[in-house]
PDB file of C-alpha atoms in Angstrom:
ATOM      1  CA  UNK A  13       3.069 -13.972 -14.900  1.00 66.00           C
ATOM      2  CA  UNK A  14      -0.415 -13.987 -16.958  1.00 83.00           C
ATOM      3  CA  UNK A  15      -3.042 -12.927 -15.441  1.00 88.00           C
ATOM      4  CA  UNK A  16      -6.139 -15.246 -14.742  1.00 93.00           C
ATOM      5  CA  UNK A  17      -8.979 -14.389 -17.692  1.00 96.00           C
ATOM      6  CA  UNK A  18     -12.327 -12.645 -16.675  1.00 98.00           C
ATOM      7  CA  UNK A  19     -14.431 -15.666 -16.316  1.00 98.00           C
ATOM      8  CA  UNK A  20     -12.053 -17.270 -13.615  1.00 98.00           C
ATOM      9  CA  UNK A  21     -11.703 -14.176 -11.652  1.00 98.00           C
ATOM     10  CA  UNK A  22     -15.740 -13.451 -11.430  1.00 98.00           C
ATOM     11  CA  UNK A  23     -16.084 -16.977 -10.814  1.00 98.00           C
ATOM     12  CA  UNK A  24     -13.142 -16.561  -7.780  1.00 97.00           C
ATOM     13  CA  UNK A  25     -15.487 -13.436  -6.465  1.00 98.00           C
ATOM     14  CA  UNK A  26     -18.312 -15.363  -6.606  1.00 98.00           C
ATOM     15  CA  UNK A  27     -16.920 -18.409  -4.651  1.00 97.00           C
ATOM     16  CA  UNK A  28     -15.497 -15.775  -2.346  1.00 97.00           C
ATOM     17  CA  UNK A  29     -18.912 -14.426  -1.897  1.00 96.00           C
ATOM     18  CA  UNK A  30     -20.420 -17.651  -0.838  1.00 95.00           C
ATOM     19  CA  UNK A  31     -17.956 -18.835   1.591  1.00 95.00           C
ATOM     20  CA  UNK A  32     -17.743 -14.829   3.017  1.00 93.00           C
ATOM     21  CA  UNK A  33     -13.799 -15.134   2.292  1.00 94.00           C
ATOM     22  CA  UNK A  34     -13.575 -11.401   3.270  1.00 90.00           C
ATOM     23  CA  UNK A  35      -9.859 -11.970   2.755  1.00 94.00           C
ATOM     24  CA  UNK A  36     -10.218 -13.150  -1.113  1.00 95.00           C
ATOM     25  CA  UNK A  37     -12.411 -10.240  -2.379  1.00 93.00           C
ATOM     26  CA  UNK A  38      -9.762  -7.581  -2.086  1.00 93.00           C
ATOM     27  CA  UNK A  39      -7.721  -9.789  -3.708  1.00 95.00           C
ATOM     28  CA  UNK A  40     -10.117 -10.081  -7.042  1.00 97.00           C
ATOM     29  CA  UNK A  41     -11.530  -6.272  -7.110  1.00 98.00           C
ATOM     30  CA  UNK A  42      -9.227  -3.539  -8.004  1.00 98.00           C
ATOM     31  CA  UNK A  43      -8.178  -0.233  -6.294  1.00 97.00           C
ATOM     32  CA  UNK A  44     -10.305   1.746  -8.397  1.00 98.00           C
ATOM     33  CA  UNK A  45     -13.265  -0.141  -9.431  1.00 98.00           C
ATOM     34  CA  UNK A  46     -16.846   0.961  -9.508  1.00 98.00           C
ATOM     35  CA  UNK A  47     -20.173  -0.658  -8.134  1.00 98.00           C
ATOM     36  CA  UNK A  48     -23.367   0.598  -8.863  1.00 98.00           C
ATOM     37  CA  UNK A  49     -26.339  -0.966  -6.727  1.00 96.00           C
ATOM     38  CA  UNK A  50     -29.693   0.059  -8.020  1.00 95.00           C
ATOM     39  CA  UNK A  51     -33.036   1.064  -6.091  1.00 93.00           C
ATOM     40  CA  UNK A  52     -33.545   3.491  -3.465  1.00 91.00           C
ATOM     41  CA  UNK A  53     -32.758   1.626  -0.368  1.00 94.00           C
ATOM     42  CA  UNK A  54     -29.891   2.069   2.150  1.00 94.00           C
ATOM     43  CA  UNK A  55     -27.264   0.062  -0.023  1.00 95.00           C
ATOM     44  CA  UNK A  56     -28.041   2.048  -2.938  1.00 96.00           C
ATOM     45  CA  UNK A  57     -25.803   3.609  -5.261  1.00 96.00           C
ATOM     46  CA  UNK A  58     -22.712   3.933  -7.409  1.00 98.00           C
ATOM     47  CA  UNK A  59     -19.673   3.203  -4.953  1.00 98.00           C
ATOM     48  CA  UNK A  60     -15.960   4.196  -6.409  1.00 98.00           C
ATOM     49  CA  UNK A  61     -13.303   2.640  -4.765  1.00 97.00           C
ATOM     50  CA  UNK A  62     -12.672  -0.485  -2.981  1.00 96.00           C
ATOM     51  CA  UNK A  63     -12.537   1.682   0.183  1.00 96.00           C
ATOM     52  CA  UNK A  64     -15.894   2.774  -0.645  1.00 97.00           C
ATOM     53  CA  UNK A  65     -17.181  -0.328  -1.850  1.00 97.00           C
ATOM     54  CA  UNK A  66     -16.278  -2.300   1.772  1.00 95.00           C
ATOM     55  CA  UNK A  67     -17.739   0.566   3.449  1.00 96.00           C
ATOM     56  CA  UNK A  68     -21.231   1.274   2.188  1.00 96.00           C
ATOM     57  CA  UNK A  69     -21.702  -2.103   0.555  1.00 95.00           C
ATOM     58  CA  UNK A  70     -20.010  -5.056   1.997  1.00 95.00           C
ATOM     59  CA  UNK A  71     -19.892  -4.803   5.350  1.00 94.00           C
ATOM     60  CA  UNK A  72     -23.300  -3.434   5.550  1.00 96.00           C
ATOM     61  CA  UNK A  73     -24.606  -5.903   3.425  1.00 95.00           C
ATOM     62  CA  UNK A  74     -22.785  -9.084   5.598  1.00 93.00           C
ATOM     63  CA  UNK A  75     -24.304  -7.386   8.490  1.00 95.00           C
ATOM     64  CA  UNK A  76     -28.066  -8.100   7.233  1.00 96.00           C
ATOM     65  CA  UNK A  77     -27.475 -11.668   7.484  1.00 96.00           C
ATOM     66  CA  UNK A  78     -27.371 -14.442  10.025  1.00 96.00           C
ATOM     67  CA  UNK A  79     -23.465 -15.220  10.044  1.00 93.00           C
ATOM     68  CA  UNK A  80     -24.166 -18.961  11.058  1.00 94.00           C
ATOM     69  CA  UNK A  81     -26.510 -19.198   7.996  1.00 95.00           C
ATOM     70  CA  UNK A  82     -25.479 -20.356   4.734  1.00 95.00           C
ATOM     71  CA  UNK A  83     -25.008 -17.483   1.767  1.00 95.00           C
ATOM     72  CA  UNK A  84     -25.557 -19.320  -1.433  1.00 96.00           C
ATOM     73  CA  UNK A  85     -24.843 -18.189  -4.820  1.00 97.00           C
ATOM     74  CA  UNK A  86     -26.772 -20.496  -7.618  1.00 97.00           C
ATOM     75  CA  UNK A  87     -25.180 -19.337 -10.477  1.00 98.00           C
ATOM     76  CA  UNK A  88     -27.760 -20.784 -13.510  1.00 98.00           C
ATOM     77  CA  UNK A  89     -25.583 -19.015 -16.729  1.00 98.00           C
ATOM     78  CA  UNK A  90     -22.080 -16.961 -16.853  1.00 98.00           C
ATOM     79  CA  UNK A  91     -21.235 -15.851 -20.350  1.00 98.00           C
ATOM     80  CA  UNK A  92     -18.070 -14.325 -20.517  1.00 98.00           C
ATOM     81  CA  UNK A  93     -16.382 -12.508 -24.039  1.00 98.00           C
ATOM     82  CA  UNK A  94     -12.797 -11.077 -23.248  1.00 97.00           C
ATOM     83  CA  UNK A  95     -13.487  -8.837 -20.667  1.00 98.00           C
ATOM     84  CA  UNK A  96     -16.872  -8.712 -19.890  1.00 98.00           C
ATOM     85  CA  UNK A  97     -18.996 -11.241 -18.019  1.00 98.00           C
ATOM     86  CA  UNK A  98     -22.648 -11.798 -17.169  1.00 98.00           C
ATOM     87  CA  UNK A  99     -23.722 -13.550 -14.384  1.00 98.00           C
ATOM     88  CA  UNK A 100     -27.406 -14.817 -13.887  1.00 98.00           C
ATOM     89  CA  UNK A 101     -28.097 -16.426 -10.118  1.00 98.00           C
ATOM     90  CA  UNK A 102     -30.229 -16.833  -7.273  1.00 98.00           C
ATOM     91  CA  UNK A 103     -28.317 -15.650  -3.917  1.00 97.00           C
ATOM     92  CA  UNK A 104     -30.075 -17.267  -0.700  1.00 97.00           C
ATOM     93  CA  UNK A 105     -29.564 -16.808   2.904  1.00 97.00           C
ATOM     94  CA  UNK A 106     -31.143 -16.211   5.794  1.00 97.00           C
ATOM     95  CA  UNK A 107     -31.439 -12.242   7.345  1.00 96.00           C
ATOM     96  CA  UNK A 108     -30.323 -11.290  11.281  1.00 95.00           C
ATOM     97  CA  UNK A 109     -34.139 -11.454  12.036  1.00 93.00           C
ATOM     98  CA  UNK A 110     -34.671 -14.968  10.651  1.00 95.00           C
ATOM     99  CA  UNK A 111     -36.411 -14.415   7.233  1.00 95.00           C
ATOM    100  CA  UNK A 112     -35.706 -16.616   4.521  1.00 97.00           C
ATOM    101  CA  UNK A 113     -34.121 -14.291   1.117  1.00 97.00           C
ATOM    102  CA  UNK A 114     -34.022 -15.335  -1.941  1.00 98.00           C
ATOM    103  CA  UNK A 115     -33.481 -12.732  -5.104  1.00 98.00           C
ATOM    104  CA  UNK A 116     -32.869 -13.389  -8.891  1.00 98.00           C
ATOM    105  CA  UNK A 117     -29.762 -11.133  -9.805  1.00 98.00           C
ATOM    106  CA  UNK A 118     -27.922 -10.394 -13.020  1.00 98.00           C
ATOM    107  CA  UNK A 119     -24.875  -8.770 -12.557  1.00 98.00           C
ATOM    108  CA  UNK A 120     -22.326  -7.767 -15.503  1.00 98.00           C
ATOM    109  CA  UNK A 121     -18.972  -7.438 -15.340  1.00 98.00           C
ATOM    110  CA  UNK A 122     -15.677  -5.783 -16.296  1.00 98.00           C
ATOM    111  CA  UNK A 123     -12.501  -7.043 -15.413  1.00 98.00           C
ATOM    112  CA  UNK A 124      -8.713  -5.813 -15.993  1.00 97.00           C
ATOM    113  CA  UNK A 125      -5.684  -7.034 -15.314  1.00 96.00           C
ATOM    114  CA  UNK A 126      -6.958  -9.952 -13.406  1.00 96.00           C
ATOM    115  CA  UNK A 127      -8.853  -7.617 -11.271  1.00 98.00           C
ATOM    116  CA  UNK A 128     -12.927  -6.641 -11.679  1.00 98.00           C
ATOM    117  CA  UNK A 129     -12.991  -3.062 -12.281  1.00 98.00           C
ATOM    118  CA  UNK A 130     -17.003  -2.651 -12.780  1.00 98.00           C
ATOM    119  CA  UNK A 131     -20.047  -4.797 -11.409  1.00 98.00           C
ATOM    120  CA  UNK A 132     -23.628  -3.266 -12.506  1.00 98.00           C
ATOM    121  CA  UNK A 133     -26.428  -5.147 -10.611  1.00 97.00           C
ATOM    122  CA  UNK A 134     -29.978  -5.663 -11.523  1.00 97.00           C
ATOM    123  CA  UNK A 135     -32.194  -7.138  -8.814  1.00 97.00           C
ATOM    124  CA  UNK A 136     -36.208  -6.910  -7.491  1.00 96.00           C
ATOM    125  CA  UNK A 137     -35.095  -3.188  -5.950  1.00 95.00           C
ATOM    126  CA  UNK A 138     -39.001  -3.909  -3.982  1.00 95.00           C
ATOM    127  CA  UNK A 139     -38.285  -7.357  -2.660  1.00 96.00           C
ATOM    128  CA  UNK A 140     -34.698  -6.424  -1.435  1.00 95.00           C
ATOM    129  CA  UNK A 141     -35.869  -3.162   0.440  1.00 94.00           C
ATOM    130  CA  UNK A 142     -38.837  -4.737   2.103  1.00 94.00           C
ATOM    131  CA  UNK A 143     -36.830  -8.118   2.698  1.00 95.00           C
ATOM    132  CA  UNK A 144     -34.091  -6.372   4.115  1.00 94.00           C
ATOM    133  CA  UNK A 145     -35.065  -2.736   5.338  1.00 92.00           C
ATOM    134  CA  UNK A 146     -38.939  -3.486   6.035  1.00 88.00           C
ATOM    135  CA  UNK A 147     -39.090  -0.589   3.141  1.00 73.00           C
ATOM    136  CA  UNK A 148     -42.320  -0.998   0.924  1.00 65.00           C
ATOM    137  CA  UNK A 149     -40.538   0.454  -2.239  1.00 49.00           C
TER     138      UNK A 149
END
């Protein structure tokens, strides 16, 4: 059986991401991959595992936002070479407390054996903390 290429798979996560298929993700991020979430906020940090990456990213993260609101991902390019994809998009919801969230993201990439092993975000680290945290850096 092949394996699906890396563009189909990130663009499987991403569709996964939108619809909150918490059931699909598993399915499209390997055992042993690595996240790494910049700023200084509570969701910060390199997470190894997809143990670790449920724990201190997803399912806080789903908890920030309004479950009956729509989580859109607006993906405006995806280049993908072989393994590696980059992802430009706008991700919009709504939080628990009722503020509108909007943030430009570009996230690369790696995927193996039909599975993402790496995702590197870049994101307004200031907008995210204060949007979601009431930080003010």
């Amino acid at each position: 059986m092949t394996q699906p290429d890396a563009r189909t798979v990130v663009t499987r996560y991403l569709q996964a991401l939108r619809t909150r298929d918490a059931q699909a993700i598993p399915e499209l991020i390997a055992a042993d991959a690595v996240y790494r979430i910049p700023g200084s906020h509570p969701l910060a940090g390199t997470f190894h595992g997809l143990d670790e990456i449920a724990r201190k990213f997803f399912t806080p993260m789903g908890a920030l936002f309004d479950a009956e609101a729509a989580y859109a991902v607006e993906v405006s390019h995806l280049i993908a070479e072989g393994d590696q994809v980059s992802v430009e998009c706008v991700t919009r919801s709504t939080t628990v407390h009722g503020t509108e969230y909007a943030i430009d993201i570009s996230a690369q990439f790696t995927v193996r054996d039909g599975r993402i092993v790496s995702m590197r975000e870049y994101f307004d680290t200031q907008y995210f903390a204060r949007t979601l945290f009431g930080q003010d850096g």
